[in-house]
mmCIF file of C-alpha atoms (C1' of nucleotides) in Angstrom:
data_model
loop_
_atom_site.group_PDB
_atom_site.id
_atom_site.type_symbol
_atom_site.label_atom_id
_atom_site.label_comp_id
_atom_site.label_asym_id
_atom_site.label_seq_id
_atom_site.Cartn_x
_atom_site.Cartn_y
_atom_site.Cartn_z
ATOM 1 C CA MET A 838 8.737 -58.196 -13.267
ATOM 2 C CA ALA A 839 5.649 -55.208 -14.525
ATOM 3 C CA GLY A 840 3.636 -58.058 -15.298
ATOM 4 C CA GLY A 841 6.088 -60.695 -16.954
ATOM 5 C CA ARG A 842 5.344 -64.008 -16.233
ATOM 6 C CA VAL A 843 7.497 -64.861 -12.967
ATOM 7 C CA PHE A 844 7.154 -68.403 -12.524
ATOM 8 C CA THR A 845 7.182 -70.793 -15.282
ATOM 9 C CA ASN A 846 4.994 -72.733 -12.767
ATOM 10 C CA GLY A 847 2.237 -73.619 -14.367
ATOM 11 C CA PRO A 848 -1.160 -74.686 -11.369
ATOM 12 C CA ALA A 849 -0.454 -76.160 -8.954
ATOM 13 C CA ASN A 850 -2.569 -78.947 -8.577
ATOM 14 C CA ASN A 851 -0.934 -82.117 -8.180
ATOM 15 C CA ILE A 852 2.190 -82.163 -5.476
ATOM 16 C CA SER A 853 4.474 -82.224 -7.588
ATOM 17 C CA ASN A 854 4.708 -78.883 -8.537
ATOM 18 C CA MET A 855 4.149 -77.687 -4.838
ATOM 19 C CA ASN A 856 7.236 -78.279 -4.448
ATOM 20 C CA MET A 857 8.726 -76.346 -7.256
ATOM 21 C CA LEU A 858 5.724 -72.972 -6.521
ATOM 22 C CA PHE A 859 7.280 -73.662 -3.204
ATOM 23 C CA HIS A 860 10.570 -73.353 -4.494
ATOM 24 C CA ASN A 861 10.507 -70.477 -6.640
ATOM 25 C CA GLN A 862 8.088 -68.443 -3.917
ATOM 26 C CA GLN A 863 10.813 -68.219 -2.012
ATOM 27 C CA GLN A 864 13.150 -67.265 -4.239
ATOM 28 C CA GLN A 865 10.965 -64.458 -5.697
ATOM 29 C CA GLN A 866 10.875 -63.111 -1.687
ATOM 30 C CA ILE A 867 12.696 -59.516 -1.758
ATOM 31 C CA PRO A 868 14.691 -59.804 1.447
ATOM 32 C CA ARG A 869 13.788 -56.678 4.059
ATOM 33 C CA ALA A 870 15.758 -54.999 6.165
ATOM 34 C CA ASN A 871 15.615 -57.433 9.497
ATOM 35 C CA ASN A 872 14.543 -59.570 7.555
ATOM 36 C CA THR A 873 14.530 -62.844 9.242
ATOM 37 C CA SER A 874 12.517 -64.681 7.588
ATOM 38 C CA GLN A 875 14.671 -64.360 4.092
ATOM 39 C CA GLN A 876 15.771 -68.136 5.079
ATOM 40 C CA PRO A 877 17.562 -70.896 2.661
ATOM 41 C CA LEU A 878 15.050 -72.700 1.118
ATOM 42 C CA ASP A 879 15.659 -76.160 3.311
ATOM 43 C CA SER A 880 15.470 -74.687 5.956
ATOM 44 C CA LEU A 881 12.207 -74.701 5.559
ATOM 45 C CA PHE A 882 12.110 -77.986 5.710
ATOM 46 C CA LEU A 883 14.274 -78.603 8.591
ATOM 47 C CA SER A 884 11.132 -78.732 10.693
ATOM 48 C CA SER A 885 9.963 -81.780 9.738
ATOM 49 C CA SER A 886 10.868 -83.027 12.954
ATOM 50 C CA SER A 887 9.040 -80.835 14.949
ATOM 51 C CA SER A 888 6.897 -81.816 17.106
ATOM 52 C CA VAL A 889 3.773 -79.658 16.261
ATOM 53 C CA PRO A 890 1.198 -81.858 14.590
ATOM 54 C CA PHE A 891 0.302 -80.926 10.969
ATOM 55 C CA PHE A 892 -3.350 -81.499 11.702
ATOM 56 C CA GLY A 893 -3.715 -79.714 14.377
ATOM 57 C CA SER A 894 -2.701 -76.644 12.718
ATOM 58 C CA ARG A 895 -4.369 -73.535 10.425
ATOM 59 C CA SER A 896 -2.978 -73.719 6.516
ATOM 60 C CA MET A 897 -1.938 -71.644 5.211
ATOM 61 C CA VAL A 898 -2.695 -72.356 1.590
ATOM 62 C CA SER A 899 -5.623 -72.876 -0.089
ATOM 63 C CA PHE A 900 -5.980 -75.128 -2.939
ATOM 64 C CA GLU A 901 -9.677 -75.747 -3.518
ATOM 65 C CA ASP A 902 -10.157 -73.402 -6.800
ATOM 66 C CA VAL A 903 -7.678 -75.344 -8.492
ATOM 67 C CA GLN A 904 -9.058 -78.570 -6.848
ATOM 68 C CA GLY A 905 -12.274 -77.680 -7.278
ATOM 69 C CA GLY A 906 -13.041 -78.095 -3.344
ATOM 70 C CA LYS A 907 -16.211 -76.740 -1.624
ATOM 71 C CA ARG A 908 -16.524 -73.387 0.394
ATOM 72 C CA CYS A 909 -16.983 -75.667 3.531
ATOM 73 C CA ASN A 910 -13.779 -76.963 3.306
ATOM 74 C CA ARG A 911 -11.887 -73.437 2.406
ATOM 75 C CA SER A 912 -8.339 -74.412 4.106
ATOM 76 C CA PHE A 913 -5.865 -76.092 1.977
ATOM 77 C CA PHE A 914 -5.169 -79.875 3.097
ATOM 78 C CA THR A 915 -9.172 -80.227 3.484
ATOM 79 C CA GLY A 916 -8.777 -80.917 -0.348
ATOM 80 C CA PHE A 917 -6.025 -83.393 -0.985
ATOM 81 C CA ASP A 918 -6.632 -87.221 -0.202
ATOM 82 C CA LEU A 919 -4.029 -88.329 1.795
ATOM 83 C CA ASP A 920 -2.511 -91.627 0.772
ATOM 84 C CA GLU A 921 -0.232 -93.770 2.560
ATOM 85 C CA ASN A 922 2.515 -92.948 -0.674
ATOM 86 C CA GLY A 923 2.532 -89.466 0.227
ATOM 87 C CA ALA A 924 2.077 -89.062 3.352
ATOM 88 C CA ASP A 925 6.050 -88.653 4.109
ATOM 89 C CA GLU A 926 5.959 -86.188 1.353
ATOM 90 C CA MET A 927 3.112 -84.412 2.594
ATOM 91 C CA ASP A 928 4.950 -83.890 5.978
ATOM 92 C CA GLU A 929 7.270 -82.282 4.673
ATOM 93 C CA TYR A 930 4.211 -79.045 3.034
ATOM 94 C CA PHE A 931 2.730 -79.686 5.837
ATOM 95 C CA HIS A 932 5.728 -77.900 8.439
ATOM 96 C CA GLN A 933 6.739 -75.951 5.532
ATOM 97 C CA SER A 934 3.558 -74.563 4.576
ATOM 98 C CA GLU A 935 2.692 -73.416 8.952
ATOM 99 C CA LYS A 936 5.222 -70.521 8.351
ATOM 100 C CA LYS A 937 2.767 -67.697 6.126
ATOM 101 C CA ARG A 938 4.789 -66.548 3.358
ATOM 102 C CA ARG A 939 4.706 -63.244 2.518
ATOM 103 C CA LEU A 940 4.124 -62.269 -1.254
ATOM 104 C CA SER A 941 7.082 -60.719 -2.614
ATOM 105 C CA VAL A 942 7.465 -57.057 -3.906
ATOM 106 C CA ASP A 943 6.502 -57.587 -7.699
ATOM 107 C CA GLN A 944 4.513 -60.457 -6.617
ATOM 108 C CA VAL A 945 2.490 -56.962 -4.843
ATOM 109 C CA GLN A 946 2.683 -55.294 -7.408
ATOM 110 C CA PHE A 947 1.079 -57.487 -9.914
ATOM 111 C CA LEU A 948 -1.583 -57.442 -8.167
ATOM 112 C CA GLU A 949 -1.802 -53.830 -7.287
ATOM 113 C CA LYS A 950 -1.769 -53.337 -10.736
ATOM 114 C CA SER A 951 -4.777 -55.729 -11.491
ATOM 115 C CA PHE A 952 -6.555 -54.313 -8.778
ATOM 116 C CA GLU A 953 -6.545 -50.740 -9.999
ATOM 117 C CA VAL A 954 -8.107 -51.499 -12.995
ATOM 118 C CA GLU A 955 -10.706 -53.695 -11.088
ATOM 119 C CA ASN A 956 -11.177 -54.631 -7.559
ATOM 120 C CA LYS A 957 -12.988 -57.636 -8.299
ATOM 121 C CA LEU A 958 -12.121 -60.400 -9.622
ATOM 122 C CA GLU A 959 -13.885 -63.056 -12.236
ATOM 123 C CA PRO A 960 -13.293 -66.505 -11.888
ATOM 124 C CA ASP A 961 -11.034 -66.575 -14.947
ATOM 125 C CA ARG A 962 -9.254 -63.003 -14.215
ATOM 126 C CA LYS A 963 -8.295 -65.227 -10.587
ATOM 127 C CA ILE A 964 -6.086 -68.582 -12.708
ATOM 128 C CA LYS A 965 -4.909 -66.083 -14.969
ATOM 129 C CA ILE A 966 -3.194 -64.109 -12.094
ATOM 130 C CA ALA A 967 -3.027 -66.729 -10.127
ATOM 131 C CA LYS A 968 -0.848 -68.436 -13.556
ATOM 132 C CA ASP A 969 0.840 -65.512 -13.850
ATOM 133 C CA LEU A 970 2.045 -65.508 -10.244
ATOM 134 C CA GLY A 971 2.838 -69.023 -9.762
ATOM 135 C CA LEU A 972 0.203 -68.703 -6.945
ATOM 136 C CA GLN A 973 -3.003 -70.100 -6.002
ATOM 137 C CA PRO A 974 -5.923 -68.995 -7.126
ATOM 138 C CA ARG A 975 -7.212 -68.961 -3.407
ATOM 139 C CA GLN A 976 -4.199 -66.730 -2.132
ATOM 140 C CA VAL A 977 -5.579 -64.106 -5.211
ATOM 141 C CA ALA A 978 -8.808 -64.569 -3.679
ATOM 142 C CA ILE A 979 -7.782 -63.447 -0.269
ATOM 143 C CA TRP A 980 -5.294 -60.951 -1.533
ATOM 144 C CA PHE A 981 -8.299 -58.739 -3.207
ATOM 145 C CA GLN A 982 -10.382 -59.575 -0.561
ATOM 146 C CA ASN A 983 -7.961 -57.608 1.673
ATOM 147 C CA ARG A 984 -7.247 -55.901 -0.462
ATOM 148 C CA ARG A 985 -10.656 -54.265 -0.750
ATOM 149 C CA ALA A 986 -10.718 -54.408 2.511
ATOM 150 C CA ARG A 987 -7.949 -51.868 3.359
ATOM 151 C CA TRP A 988 -9.409 -49.814 0.229
ATOM 152 C CA LYS A 989 -12.386 -49.247 2.813
ATOM 153 C CA THR A 990 -10.844 -48.265 5.762
ATOM 154 C CA LYS A 991 -9.050 -45.318 3.207
ATOM 155 C CA GLN A 992 -11.482 -44.722 2.074
ATOM 156 C CA LEU A 993 -13.613 -44.108 5.152
ATOM 157 C CA GLU A 994 -10.954 -42.181 6.668
ATOM 158 C CA LYS A 995 -11.168 -40.180 3.536
ATOM 159 C CA ASP A 996 -15.251 -39.285 4.152
ATOM 160 C CA TYR A 997 -14.853 -38.902 7.611
ATOM 161 C CA GLU A 998 -11.937 -35.786 6.516
ATOM 162 C CA THR A 999 -13.728 -34.631 4.383
ATOM 163 C CA LEU A 1000 -17.311 -34.577 6.054
ATOM 164 C CA ASN A 1001 -14.696 -33.273 9.340
ATOM 165 C CA ASP A 1002 -13.914 -30.784 6.608
ATOM 166 C CA SER A 1003 -17.017 -29.426 6.190
ATOM 167 C CA TYR A 1004 -18.193 -29.807 9.685
ATOM 168 C CA LYS A 1005 -16.076 -27.303 10.310
ATOM 169 C CA SER A 1006 -16.813 -24.953 6.862
ATOM 170 C CA LEU A 1007 -20.305 -25.032 8.357
ATOM 171 C CA LYS A 1008 -19.477 -24.514 11.857
ATOM 172 C CA THR A 1009 -17.506 -21.533 11.053
ATOM 173 C CA ASP A 1010 -20.051 -19.964 8.940
ATOM 174 C CA TYR A 1011 -22.772 -21.087 11.567
ATOM 175 C CA ASP A 1012 -20.690 -19.015 14.406
ATOM 176 C CA ASN A 1013 -20.658 -16.361 12.311
ATOM 177 C CA ILE A 1014 -23.966 -15.741 12.092
ATOM 178 C CA LEU A 1015 -24.643 -16.412 15.140
ATOM 179 C CA LYS A 1016 -22.679 -13.756 15.916
ATOM 180 C CA GLU A 1017 -23.842 -11.568 13.685
ATOM 181 C CA LYS A 1018 -27.926 -11.968 14.987
ATOM 182 C CA GLU A 1019 -26.148 -10.927 18.377
ATOM 183 C CA ARG A 1020 -25.302 -7.763 16.741
ATOM 184 C CA LEU A 1021 -28.566 -7.434 15.315
ATOM 185 C CA GLN A 1022 -30.514 -8.561 18.238
ATOM 186 C CA ALA A 1023 -28.405 -5.604 20.130
ATOM 187 C CA GLU A 1024 -28.598 -2.997 17.397
ATOM 188 C CA VAL A 1025 -31.940 -3.387 17.750
ATOM 189 C CA ALA A 1026 -32.956 -3.806 21.456
ATOM 190 C CA SER A 1027 -30.522 -0.096 21.104
ATOM 191 C CA LEU A 1028 -33.308 1.185 18.447
ATOM 192 C CA SER A 1029 -35.911 -0.204 20.869
ATOM 193 C CA GLU A 1030 -34.702 1.466 23.654
ATOM 194 C CA LYS A 1031 -34.849 5.479 21.508
ATOM 195 C CA VAL A 1032 -37.875 4.400 20.594
ATOM 196 C CA VAL A 1033 -39.433 4.086 23.451
ATOM 197 C CA ALA A 1034 -37.873 6.774 25.230
ATOM 198 C CA LYS A 1035 -38.784 9.105 22.123
ATOM 199 C CA GLU A 1036 -42.373 8.429 22.691
ATOM 200 C CA LYS A 1037 -42.073 8.833 26.491
ATOM 201 C CA LEU A 1038 -40.619 12.319 25.560
ATOM 202 C CA GLN A 1039 -44.320 12.696 22.730
ATOM 203 C CA GLU A 1040 -46.250 11.408 25.176
ATOM 204 C CA GLY A 1041 -45.714 14.157 27.865
ATOM 205 C CA LYS A 1042 -45.737 17.025 25.719
ATOM 206 C CA PHE A 1043 -48.754 15.366 24.392
ATOM 207 C CA LYS A 1044 -50.162 15.314 27.834
ATOM 208 C CA GLN A 1045 -49.317 19.374 28.049
ATOM 209 C CA GLY A 1046 -50.955 20.129 24.677
ATOM 210 C CA GLU A 1047 -53.703 18.612 25.645
ATOM 211 C CA SER A 1048 -53.773 21.566 28.498
ATOM 212 C CA GLU A 1049 -52.854 23.753 25.824
ATOM 213 C CA THR A 1050 -55.576 22.452 23.456
ATOM 214 C CA LYS A 1051 -58.262 22.986 26.445
ATOM 215 C CA GLU A 1052 -57.172 26.817 26.546
ATOM 216 C CA LEU A 1053 -57.152 27.207 23.022
ATOM 217 C CA LEU A 1054 -60.937 25.648 22.348
ATOM 218 C CA GLN A 1055 -61.674 28.549 25.315
ATOM 219 C CA LYS A 1056 -59.817 31.079 22.946
ATOM 220 C CA PRO A 1057 -61.722 32.727 20.006
ATOM 221 C CA LEU A 1058 -60.069 30.561 17.164
ATOM 222 C CA MET A 1059 -61.769 33.216 14.764
ATOM 223 C CA ASN A 1060 -59.718 36.273 15.579
ATOM 224 C CA SER A 1061 -57.406 36.430 12.607
ATOM 225 C CA VAL A 1062 -59.480 34.452 9.584
ATOM 226 C CA SER A 1063 -60.875 37.844 8.060
ATOM 227 C CA ASP A 1064 -57.254 38.965 8.013
ATOM 228 C CA GLU A 1065 -54.698 35.870 6.902
ATOM 229 C CA GLY A 1066 -56.534 34.892 4.670
ATOM 230 C CA GLU A 1067 -56.672 31.091 2.718
ATOM 231 C CA GLY A 1068 -53.882 30.090 4.805
ATOM 232 C CA SER A 1069 -54.910 30.690 8.223
ATOM 233 C CA LYS A 1070 -58.120 29.215 7.037
ATOM 234 C CA LEU A 1071 -56.103 25.918 6.739
ATOM 235 C CA SER A 1072 -54.599 26.120 9.532
ATOM 236 C CA ILE A 1073 -57.484 26.537 11.791
ATOM 237 C CA VAL A 1074 -59.816 23.957 10.034
ATOM 238 C CA GLU A 1075 -56.923 21.594 10.702
ATOM 239 C CA THR A 1076 -56.359 22.680 14.327
ATOM 240 C CA CYS A 1077 -59.869 21.412 14.276
ATOM 241 C CA ASN A 1078 -59.111 18.114 13.005
ATOM 242 C CA LYS A 1079 -56.281 17.796 15.420
ATOM 243 C CA ILE A 1080 -58.553 18.995 18.338
ATOM 244 C CA GLU A 1081 -61.273 16.374 16.664
ATOM 245 C CA ASP A 1082 -58.388 13.799 16.684
ATOM 246 C CA ILE A 1083 -57.124 14.921 20.424
ATOM 247 C CA SER A 1084 -60.633 14.219 21.501
ATOM 248 C CA SER A 1085 -61.490 10.684 19.390
ATOM 249 C CA ALA A 1086 -57.491 9.531 21.022
ATOM 250 C CA ARG A 1087 -58.286 11.309 24.876
ATOM 251 C CA SER A 1088 -62.040 10.733 25.631
ATOM 252 C CA ASP A 1089 -60.999 12.449 29.077
ATOM 253 C CA ILE A 1090 -60.507 15.540 27.666
ATOM 254 C CA LEU A 1091 -64.499 16.341 26.816
ATOM 255 C CA ASP A 1092 -65.040 13.154 27.991
ATOM 256 C CA CYS A 1093 -67.843 12.524 25.416
ATOM 257 C CA ASP A 1094 -66.853 12.231 21.294
ATOM 258 C CA SER A 1095 -65.655 14.047 19.087
ATOM 259 C CA PRO A 1096 -68.135 17.296 19.108
ATOM 260 C CA ARG A 1097 -69.612 17.916 15.308
ATOM 261 C CA TYR A 1098 -71.238 20.434 13.219
ATOM 262 C CA THR A 1099 -74.896 20.394 12.517
ATOM 263 C CA ASP A 1100 -76.687 22.694 10.125
ATOM 264 C CA GLY A 1101 -74.884 25.744 12.347
ATOM 265 C CA VAL A 1102 -74.298 24.028 15.592
ATOM 266 C CA LEU A 1103 -71.952 22.641 17.425
ATOM 267 C CA GLU A 1104 -72.964 19.199 18.988
ATOM 268 C CA THR A 1105 -71.725 16.832 21.441
ATOM 269 C CA CYS A 1106 -72.944 14.909 24.113
ATOM 270 C CA ASP A 1107 -73.287 15.712 27.291
ATOM 271 C CA SER A 1108 -70.354 18.786 27.734
ATOM 272 C CA SER A 1109 -71.826 19.752 23.980
ATOM 273 C CA TYR A 1110 -74.025 21.880 25.873
ATOM 274 C CA VAL A 1111 -71.705 23.428 28.254
ATOM 275 C CA PHE A 1112 -68.867 23.561 25.060
ATOM 276 C CA GLU A 1113 -70.683 25.126 22.965
ATOM 277 C CA HIS A 1114 -72.326 27.650 25.185
ATOM 278 C CA GLU A 1115 -68.745 28.222 26.430
ATOM 279 C CA TYR A 1116 -67.704 28.878 22.643
ATOM 280 C CA GLN A 1117 -70.201 31.182 21.875
ATOM 281 C CA SER A 1118 -69.685 33.159 25.013
ATOM 282 C CA ASP A 1119 -66.113 33.051 24.783
ATOM 283 C CA LEU A 1120 -67.167 34.089 21.240
ATOM 284 C CA SER A 1121 -69.188 36.761 22.144
ATOM 285 C CA SER A 1122 -66.818 38.245 23.790
ATOM 286 C CA GLN A 1123 -64.525 38.822 21.484
ATOM 287 C CA ASP A 1124 -66.505 39.779 19.123
ATOM 288 C CA GLU A 1125 -66.845 42.523 21.739
ATOM 289 C CA GLU A 1126 -62.534 43.188 22.446
ATOM 290 C CA ASP A 1127 -61.655 42.043 18.759
ATOM 291 C CA ASN A 1128 -64.339 42.766 16.694
ATOM 292 C CA LEU A 1129 -64.331 39.515 15.175
ATOM 293 C CA LEU A 1130 -66.761 38.420 11.774
ATOM 294 C CA PRO A 1131 -69.695 36.232 13.364
ATOM 295 C CA PRO A 1132 -68.823 32.806 15.035
ATOM 296 C CA TYR A 1133 -66.958 31.052 12.230
ATOM 297 C CA ASN A 1134 -67.738 26.746 12.046
ATOM 298 C CA ILE A 1135 -64.175 24.907 13.315
ATOM 299 C CA PHE A 1136 -66.203 21.714 11.954
ATOM 300 C CA THR A 1137 -66.574 22.947 8.530
ATOM 301 C CA LYS A 1138 -66.447 20.101 5.760
ATOM 302 C CA LEU A 1139 -63.459 19.153 4.919
ATOM 303 C CA GLU A 1140 -64.435 19.753 1.497
ATOM 304 C CA ASP A 1141 -64.320 22.822 1.601
ATOM 305 C CA VAL A 1142 -61.142 23.324 2.517
ATOM 306 C CA ASN A 1143 -57.876 24.380 0.220
ATOM 307 C CA TYR A 1144 -55.374 22.091 1.702
ATOM 308 C CA SER A 1145 -51.697 21.809 0.433
ATOM 309 C CA ASP A 1146 -49.298 18.867 1.081
ATOM 310 C CA PRO A 1147 -47.610 19.653 3.937
ATOM 311 C CA PRO A 1148 -43.884 20.652 4.144
ATOM 312 C CA HIS A 1149 -41.398 18.180 3.477
ATOM 313 C CA GLY A 1150 -39.717 17.017 7.051
ATOM 314 C CA SER A 1151 -42.621 18.454 8.998
ATOM 315 C CA SER A 1152 -44.339 17.502 11.834
ATOM 316 C CA SER A 1153 -46.827 20.062 11.652
ATOM 317 C CA PHE A 1154 -49.111 18.083 9.997
ATOM 318 C CA GLY A 1155 -49.688 20.551 7.449
ATOM 319 C CA PHE A 1156 -49.743 23.970 9.964
ATOM 320 C CA GLN A 1157 -46.960 27.260 8.954
ATOM 321 C CA GLU A 1158 -44.090 27.162 11.362
ATOM 322 C CA GLU A 1159 -45.986 30.337 12.634
ATOM 323 C CA ASP A 1160 -49.292 28.298 13.197
ATOM 324 C CA HIS A 1161 -48.045 25.593 14.393
ATOM 325 C CA HIS A 1162 -46.076 26.823 17.088
ATOM 326 C CA THR A 1163 -49.119 29.167 18.126
ATOM 327 C CA LEU A 1164 -51.879 26.376 18.061
ATOM 328 C CA TRP A 1165 -49.201 23.306 18.588
ATOM 329 C CA PRO A 1166 -46.055 24.339 20.432
ATOM 330 C CA TRP A 1167 -45.222 21.468 22.468
ATOM 331 C CA SER A 1168 -45.545 19.389 18.785
ATOM 332 C CA ASN A 1169 -41.855 21.489 18.393
ATOM 333 C CA TYR A 1170 -39.493 18.158 18.141
ATOM 334 C "C1'" DT B 1349 18.299 -58.867 21.797
ATOM 335 C "C1'" DT B 1350 13.924 -58.360 22.798
ATOM 336 C "C1'" DG B 1351 9.329 -56.341 23.523
ATOM 337 C "C1'" DT B 1352 5.773 -54.301 20.925
ATOM 338 C "C1'" DG B 1353 3.233 -51.802 17.569
ATOM 339 C "C1'" DT B 1354 1.211 -52.287 13.012
ATOM 340 C "C1'" DT B 1355 0.939 -54.754 8.585
ATOM 341 C "C1'" DT B 1356 -0.139 -59.178 5.723
ATOM 342 C "C1'" DT B 1357 -1.678 -63.977 4.996
ATOM 343 C "C1'" DA B 1358 -5.207 -66.604 5.704
ATOM 344 C "C1'" DT B 1359 -9.744 -68.850 8.315
ATOM 345 C "C1'" DT B 1360 -13.854 -68.737 9.767
ATOM 346 C "C1'" DG B 1361 -18.638 -67.542 10.327
ATOM 347 C "C1'" DC B 1362 -22.575 -65.438 8.276
ATOM 348 C "C1'" DC B 1363 -25.612 -63.113 4.716
ATOM 349 C "C1'" DT B 1364 -26.326 -62.273 -0.681
ATOM 350 C "C1'" DC B 1365 -27.789 -63.702 -4.653
ATOM 351 C "C1'" DC B 1366 -28.843 -66.877 -8.190
ATOM 352 C "C1'" DG C 155 -28.247 -75.588 -1.751
ATOM 353 C "C1'" DG C 156 -23.764 -73.272 -3.872
ATOM 354 C "C1'" DA C 157 -20.463 -69.706 -4.773
ATOM 355 C "C1'" DG C 158 -19.006 -65.321 -3.907
ATOM 356 C "C1'" DG C 159 -17.853 -61.018 -0.277
ATOM 357 C "C1'" DC C 160 -17.276 -59.591 3.712
ATOM 358 C "C1'" DA C 161 -16.403 -58.499 8.559
ATOM 359 C "C1'" DA C 162 -14.289 -60.246 12.150
ATOM 360 C "C1'" DT C 163 -10.155 -62.445 14.181
ATOM 361 C "C1'" DA C 164 -5.709 -65.572 14.756
ATOM 362 C "C1'" DA C 165 -1.519 -65.307 13.652
ATOM 363 C "C1'" DA C 166 3.203 -64.851 11.047
ATOM 364 C "C1'" DA C 167 6.141 -61.120 9.826
ATOM 365 C "C1'" DC C 168 7.804 -56.806 10.032
ATOM 366 C "C1'" DA C 169 9.447 -53.061 11.729
ATOM 367 C "C1'" DC C 170 11.727 -50.143 15.733
ATOM 368 C "C1'" DA C 171 12.891 -48.371 19.814
ATOM 369 C "C1'" DA C 172 15.204 -49.599 23.672
#
DNA sequence: TTGTGTTTTATTGCCTCC
DNA sequence: GGAGGCAATAAAACACAA
């Protein structure tokens, strides 16, 4: 059919046309496999003797749109004025129409194409389609309504599939990120353990260094200043700085603030006198032994010292290698 | 042939819009 | 308040396996 006019019947707006309409529609039914409903037209009217009362059953077709029936009476039969003359004739329709009749394949194809164009029905379009297919406008409206419902169901299924796919994709990404996070956390934990172990090792060496520092402080510091020039001068100064750092960080070494030199006198708090005394004493003894220079101010102002950048990668704070080993033997790691 | 599940046609009640 | 849409539902038509 493909959009052509199927039925010669016009709008079934009267009873005589309805006979023709049903007849033609029944002829248009394309039989399916095992289509038990495909019966001769006469059979549709053989049930007139049926005991099933018409008025107690639902109507199959509504003509309200054609006849201007109100919405509250959308059923087919409520739009008719059943007088005595038409009672017998109507009785045949009533029993015939108790059976639902499926639309023909051609009719459905036509409706499908119309639906593709526009899934909503304007009144004029509805009437035109109904005319073209020989159906009641109400039937067309119902078909479009059911078709929209099916379309909506399929659309929901599609949306569900789309969302489900999106969810799966996101979940995969999330799982991957979670694994990466766990891997990084394990890596951080491993590195943290290494850092802690290293710090413990450093702390052990630091304590060892404290005792050696004490020894160092009690030794004459100036035994080679005059012989080794600027490099040694720098090393000594930095050694003093280190001692100061140690003193600050570990006040238990001398149990006082960092010693400082004022007007040529090494000052500490409580132990300053002892320290100075011992220092002076050691220097004196050292002088006696090595005949070295007068006491050297180990806290010489830093601006008086010619600093040099520490060697690359060195942890000796700019010490010369030999000085480093001499003054900080524990820091060789 | 029959039981059962699915699809299609149609009704009903409610809601929204004008 | 009427017209039309929609969700829920009924019921006939249909498909199919046993």
